[in-house]
Amino acid sequence: MTTVVYPGTFDPFTNGHADIVKRAAALFPRVIVGVAANARKAPLFALDERVALAEQALEGVSGVAVIGFGTLLMDFIHHHKARVIVRGLRALSDFEYEFQMAGMNRRLDPTIETLFLPAAEPDGALSSSFVKEIAALGGDVGPFVHPAVKAALTAALR
Ligand code: ADP
């Protein structure tokens, strides 16, 4: 029963994130979406809002739990007895950061493996930052996020 953790800021959760979760859930019996507090990144949405939006976007996907955390990722992984960290890779530009993070996590605990899933079309170029920018400028983010996320963006940026 391998549990995997898909960690991220998810500010907010997009269709690209949902795609990674669904593909991970097809491979592993239990997927925990770990929503990092990440105050350093000054997120638009509070941690509990980011958790609630991810939950709504993933309603009906079985084997998935969304849990917020403010600790070291490795402590969160151990607490939930997970064995694998899942991350999505979009462009080459993601690679260096992701590779460094995987390396640091391996130094912290070599028994925990990082697994990368390539972003899938058509959501492979999606990012939370672009979605926020489009919403702030009055563009329609409907094609990129769950309706609950779209409504939350409209409310937050009004
Ligand atoms: P972080 O702040 O940890 O990078 P994000 O919420 O931006 O958190 O992203 C979480 C993970 O999801 C990262 O591995 C990122 O590369 C991946 N990701 C983001 N957008 C997409 C997408 N459109 N398709 C696939 N993976 C994605």
JSON list of N, CA and C in Angstrom, two decimals, residues 2-7 24 28 73-74 77-78 81-88 98-99 101-117:
[
{"chain": "A", "resi": 2, "resn": "THR", "atom": "N", "xyz": [1.44, 1.58, -1.14]},
{"chain": "A", "resi": 2, "resn": "THR", "atom": "CA", "xyz": [2.31, 2.75, -1.20]},
{"chain": "A", "resi": 2, "resn": "THR", "atom": "C", "xyz": [1.50, 4.04, -1.21]},
{"chain": "A", "resi": 3, "resn": "THR", "atom": "N", "xyz": [1.77, 4.88, -0.21]},
{"chain": "A", "resi": 3, "resn": "THR", "atom": "CA", "xyz": [1.15, 6.20, -0.18]},
{"chain": "A", "resi": 3, "resn": "THR", "atom": "C", "xyz": [2.11, 7.19, -0.80]},
{"chain": "A", "resi": 4, "resn": "VAL", "atom": "N", "xyz": [1.59, 8.05, -1.66]},
{"chain": "A", "resi": 4, "resn": "VAL", "atom": "CA", "xyz": [2.44, 9.08, -2.27]},
{"chain": "A", "resi": 4, "resn": "VAL", "atom": "C", "xyz": [1.93, 10.46, -1.85]},
{"chain": "A", "resi": 5, "resn": "VAL", "atom": "N", "xyz": [2.85, 11.39, -1.77]},
{"chain": "A", "resi": 5, "resn": "VAL", "atom": "CA", "xyz": [2.49, 12.77, -1.45]},
{"chain": "A", "resi": 5, "resn": "VAL", "atom": "C", "xyz": [2.80, 13.64, -2.66]},
{"chain": "A", "resi": 6, "resn": "TYR", "atom": "N", "xyz": [1.83, 14.41, -3.08]},
{"chain": "A", "resi": 6, "resn": "TYR", "atom": "CA", "xyz": [2.03, 15.40, -4.15]},
{"chain": "A", "resi": 6, "resn": "TYR", "atom": "C", "xyz": [2.02, 16.77, -3.46]},
{"chain": "A", "resi": 7, "resn": "PRO", "atom": "N", "xyz": [3.21, 17.33, -3.21]},
{"chain": "A", "resi": 7, "resn": "PRO", "atom": "CA", "xyz": [3.27, 18.59, -2.48]},
{"chain": "A", "resi": 7, "resn": "PRO", "atom": "C", "xyz": [3.29, 19.79, -3.42]},
{"chain": "A", "resi": 24, "resn": "ALA", "atom": "N", "xyz": [-1.56, 10.13, -10.81]},
{"chain": "A", "resi": 24, "resn": "ALA", "atom": "CA", "xyz": [-0.91, 9.49, -9.66]},
{"chain": "A", "resi": 24, "resn": "ALA", "atom": "C", "xyz": [-1.88, 8.51, -9.00]},
{"chain": "A", "resi": 28, "resn": "PHE", "atom": "N", "xyz": [-1.19, 4.64, -7.83]},
{"chain": "A", "resi": 28, "resn": "PHE", "atom": "CA", "xyz": [-0.99, 4.33, -6.41]},
{"chain": "A", "resi": 28, "resn": "PHE", "atom": "C", "xyz": [-2.33, 4.31, -5.67]},
{"chain": "A", "resi": 73, "resn": "LEU", "atom": "N", "xyz": [8.68, 19.19, 4.56]},
{"chain": "A", "resi": 73, "resn": "LEU", "atom": "CA", "xyz": [8.00, 18.18, 3.74]},
{"chain": "A", "resi": 73, "resn": "LEU", "atom": "C", "xyz": [8.34, 16.77, 4.24]},
{"chain": "A", "resi": 74, "resn": "MET", "atom": "N", "xyz": [9.62, 16.53, 4.56]},
{"chain": "A", "resi": 74, "resn": "MET", "atom": "CA", "xyz": [10.01, 15.17, 4.95]},
{"chain": "A", "resi": 74, "resn": "MET", "atom": "C", "xyz": [9.31, 14.73, 6.23]},
{"chain": "A", "resi": 77, "resn": "ILE", "atom": "N", "xyz": [5.84, 13.73, 5.18]},
{"chain": "A", "resi": 77, "resn": "ILE", "atom": "CA", "xyz": [5.90, 12.42, 4.51]},
{"chain": "A", "resi": 77, "resn": "ILE", "atom": "C", "xyz": [5.96, 11.29, 5.56]},
{"chain": "A", "resi": 78, "resn": "HIS", "atom": "N", "xyz": [6.85, 11.46, 6.54]},
{"chain": "A", "resi": 78, "resn": "HIS", "atom": "CA", "xyz": [7.00, 10.42, 7.57]},
{"chain": "A", "resi": 78, "resn": "HIS", "atom": "C", "xyz": [5.71, 10.27, 8.38]},
{"chain": "A", "resi": 81, "resn": "LYS", "atom": "N", "xyz": [3.37, 8.21, 6.63]},
{"chain": "A", "resi": 81, "resn": "LYS", "atom": "CA", "xyz": [3.95, 6.93, 6.19]},
{"chain": "A", "resi": 81, "resn": "LYS", "atom": "C", "xyz": [3.95, 6.79, 4.67]},
{"chain": "A", "resi": 82, "resn": "ALA", "atom": "N", "xyz": [4.28, 7.89, 4.00]},
{"chain": "A", "resi": 82, "resn": "ALA", "atom": "CA", "xyz": [4.37, 7.86, 2.54]},
{"chain": "A", "resi": 82, "resn": "ALA", "atom": "C", "xyz": [5.77, 7.41, 2.13]},
{"chain": "A", "resi": 83, "resn": "ARG", "atom": "N", "xyz": [5.90, 6.95, 0.89]},
{"chain": "A", "resi": 83, "resn": "ARG", "atom": "CA", "xyz": [7.19, 6.47, 0.40]},
{"chain": "A", "resi": 83, "resn": "ARG", "atom": "C", "xyz": [7.69, 7.27, -0.80]},
{"chain": "A", "resi": 84, "resn": "VAL", "atom": "N", "xyz": [6.77, 7.99, -1.43]},
{"chain": "A", "resi": 84, "resn": "VAL", "atom": "CA", "xyz": [7.10, 8.61, -2.71]},
{"chain": "A", "resi": 84, "resn": "VAL", "atom": "C", "xyz": [6.59, 10.06, -2.74]},
{"chain": "A", "resi": 85, "resn": "ILE", "atom": "N", "xyz": [7.41, 10.94, -3.32]},
{"chain": "A", "resi": 85, "resn": "ILE", "atom": "CA", "xyz": [7.01, 12.33, -3.57]},
{"chain": "A", "resi": 85, "resn": "ILE", "atom": "C", "xyz": [6.72, 12.43, -5.06]},
{"chain": "A", "resi": 86, "resn": "VAL", "atom": "N", "xyz": [5.54, 12.90, -5.42]},
{"chain": "A", "resi": 86, "resn": "VAL", "atom": "CA", "xyz": [5.21, 13.10, -6.83]},
{"chain": "A", "resi": 86, "resn": "VAL", "atom": "C", "xyz": [5.30, 14.58, -7.15]},
{"chain": "A", "resi": 87, "resn": "ARG", "atom": "N", "xyz": [5.93, 14.91, -8.26]},
{"chain": "A", "resi": 87, "resn": "ARG", "atom": "CA", "xyz": [5.97, 16.29, -8.73]},
{"chain": "A", "resi": 87, "resn": "ARG", "atom": "C", "xyz": [5.67, 16.30, -10.22]},
{"chain": "A", "resi": 88, "resn": "GLY", "atom": "N", "xyz": [5.09, 17.38, -10.71]},
{"chain": "A", "resi": 88, "resn": "GLY", "atom": "CA", "xyz": [4.83, 17.51, -12.14]},
{"chain": "A", "resi": 88, "resn": "GLY", "atom": "C", "xyz": [5.95, 18.30, -12.79]},
{"chain": "A", "resi": 98, "resn": "GLU", "atom": "N", "xyz": [13.44, 21.49, -9.67]},
{"chain": "A", "resi": 98, "resn": "GLU", "atom": "CA", "xyz": [12.88, 20.21, -9.24]},
{"chain": "A", "resi": 98, "resn": "GLU", "atom": "C", "xyz": [13.99, 19.20, -8.95]},
{"chain": "A", "resi": 99, "resn": "PHE", "atom": "N", "xyz": [15.04, 19.22, -9.80]},
{"chain": "A", "resi": 99, "resn": "PHE", "atom": "CA", "xyz": [16.16, 18.30, -9.64]},
{"chain": "A", "resi": 99, "resn": "PHE", "atom": "C", "xyz": [16.90, 18.60, -8.33]},
{"chain": "A", "resi": 101, "resn": "MET", "atom": "N", "xyz": [15.62, 20.10, -5.67]},
{"chain": "A", "resi": 101, "resn": "MET", "atom": "CA", "xyz": [14.76, 19.77, -4.54]},
{"chain": "A", "resi": 101, "resn": "MET", "atom": "C", "xyz": [14.75, 18.26, -4.30]},
{"chain": "A", "resi": 102, "resn": "ALA", "atom": "N", "xyz": [14.70, 17.49, -5.40]},
{"chain": "A", "resi": 102, "resn": "ALA", "atom": "CA", "xyz": [14.73, 16.03, -5.25]},
{"chain": "A", "resi": 102, "resn": "ALA", "atom": "C", "xyz": [16.05, 15.61, -4.60]},
{"chain": "A", "resi": 103, "resn": "GLY", "atom": "N", "xyz": [17.14, 16.26, -4.98]},
{"chain": "A", "resi": 103, "resn": "GLY", "atom": "CA", "xyz": [18.45, 15.94, -4.42]},
{"chain": "A", "resi": 103, "resn": "GLY", "atom": "C", "xyz": [18.52, 16.26, -2.93]},
{"chain": "A", "resi": 104, "resn": "MET", "atom": "N", "xyz": [17.98, 17.41, -2.55]},
{"chain": "A", "resi": 104, "resn": "MET", "atom": "CA", "xyz": [17.99, 17.79, -1.13]},
{"chain": "A", "resi": 104, "resn": "MET", "atom": "C", "xyz": [17.12, 16.83, -0.32]},
{"chain": "A", "resi": 105, "resn": "ASN", "atom": "N", "xyz": [15.97, 16.48, -0.87]},
{"chain": "A", "resi": 105, "resn": "ASN", "atom": "CA", "xyz": [15.10, 15.55, -0.15]},
{"chain": "A", "resi": 105, "resn": "ASN", "atom": "C", "xyz": [15.74, 14.17, -0.02]},
{"chain": "A", "resi": 106, "resn": "ARG", "atom": "N", "xyz": [16.49, 13.78, -1.04]},
{"chain": "A", "resi": 106, "resn": "ARG", "atom": "CA", "xyz": [17.19, 12.49, -0.95]},
{"chain": "A", "resi": 106, "resn": "ARG", "atom": "C", "xyz": [18.25, 12.52, 0.16]},
{"chain": "A", "resi": 107, "resn": "ARG", "atom": "N", "xyz": [18.92, 13.70, 0.31]},
{"chain": "A", "resi": 107, "resn": "ARG", "atom": "CA", "xyz": [19.90, 13.83, 1.39]},
{"chain": "A", "resi": 107, "resn": "ARG", "atom": "C", "xyz": [19.22, 13.71, 2.75]},
{"chain": "A", "resi": 108, "resn": "LEU", "atom": "N", "xyz": [18.00, 14.25, 2.84]},
{"chain": "A", "resi": 108, "resn": "LEU", "atom": "CA", "xyz": [17.29, 14.20, 4.12]},
{"chain": "A", "resi": 108, "resn": "LEU", "atom": "C", "xyz": [16.82, 12.78, 4.45]},
{"chain": "A", "resi": 109, "resn": "ASP", "atom": "N", "xyz": [16.38, 12.04, 3.43]},
{"chain": "A", "resi": 109, "resn": "ASP", "atom": "CA", "xyz": [15.95, 10.66, 3.62]},
{"chain": "A", "resi": 109, "resn": "ASP", "atom": "C", "xyz": [16.03, 9.90, 2.30]},
{"chain": "A", "resi": 110, "resn": "PRO", "atom": "N", "xyz": [17.11, 9.11, 2.13]},
{"chain": "A", "resi": 110, "resn": "PRO", "atom": "CA", "xyz": [17.32, 8.40, 0.86]},
{"chain": "A", "resi": 110, "resn": "PRO", "atom": "C", "xyz": [16.29, 7.31, 0.59]},
{"chain": "A", "resi": 111, "resn": "THR", "atom": "N", "xyz": [15.47, 6.95, 1.58]},
{"chain": "A", "resi": 111, "resn": "THR", "atom": "CA", "xyz": [14.48, 5.89, 1.33]},
{"chain": "A", "resi": 111, "resn": "THR", "atom": "C", "xyz": [13.21, 6.44, 0.67]},
{"chain": "A", "resi": 112, "resn": "ILE", "atom": "N", "xyz": [13.10, 7.78, 0.62]},
{"chain": "A", "resi": 112, "resn": "ILE", "atom": "CA", "xyz": [11.92, 8.39, -0.02]},
{"chain": "A", "resi": 112, "resn": "ILE", "atom": "C", "xyz": [12.29, 8.77, -1.46]},
{"chain": "A", "resi": 113, "resn": "GLU", "atom": "N", "xyz": [11.55, 8.26, -2.41]},
{"chain": "A", "resi": 113, "resn": "GLU", "atom": "CA", "xyz": [11.86, 8.50, -3.83]},
{"chain": "A", "resi": 113, "resn": "GLU", "atom": "C", "xyz": [11.00, 9.64, -4.38]},
{"chain": "A", "resi": 114, "resn": "THR", "atom": "N", "xyz": [11.59, 10.45, -5.27]},
{"chain": "A", "resi": 114, "resn": "THR", "atom": "CA", "xyz": [10.81, 11.48, -5.97]},
{"chain": "A", "resi": 114, "resn": "THR", "atom": "C", "xyz": [10.49, 10.97, -7.37]},
{"chain": "A", "resi": 115, "resn": "LEU", "atom": "N", "xyz": [9.23, 11.09, -7.74]},
{"chain": "A", "resi": 115, "resn": "LEU", "atom": "CA", "xyz": [8.77, 10.61, -9.04]},
{"chain": "A", "resi": 115, "resn": "LEU", "atom": "C", "xyz": [8.21, 11.79, -9.82]},
{"chain": "A", "resi": 116, "resn": "PHE", "atom": "N", "xyz": [8.69, 12.00, -11.05]},
{"chain": "A", "resi": 116, "resn": "PHE", "atom": "CA", "xyz": [8.20, 13.11, -11.87]},
{"chain": "A", "resi": 116, "resn": "PHE", "atom": "C", "xyz": [7.21, 12.60, -12.91]},
{"chain": "A", "resi": 117, "resn": "LEU", "atom": "N", "xyz": [6.11, 13.30, -13.05]},
{"chain": "A", "resi": 117, "resn": "LEU", "atom": "CA", "xyz": [5.16, 13.00, -14.12]},
{"chain": "A", "resi": 117, "resn": "LEU", "atom": "C", "xyz": [5.20, 14.17, -15.09]}
]
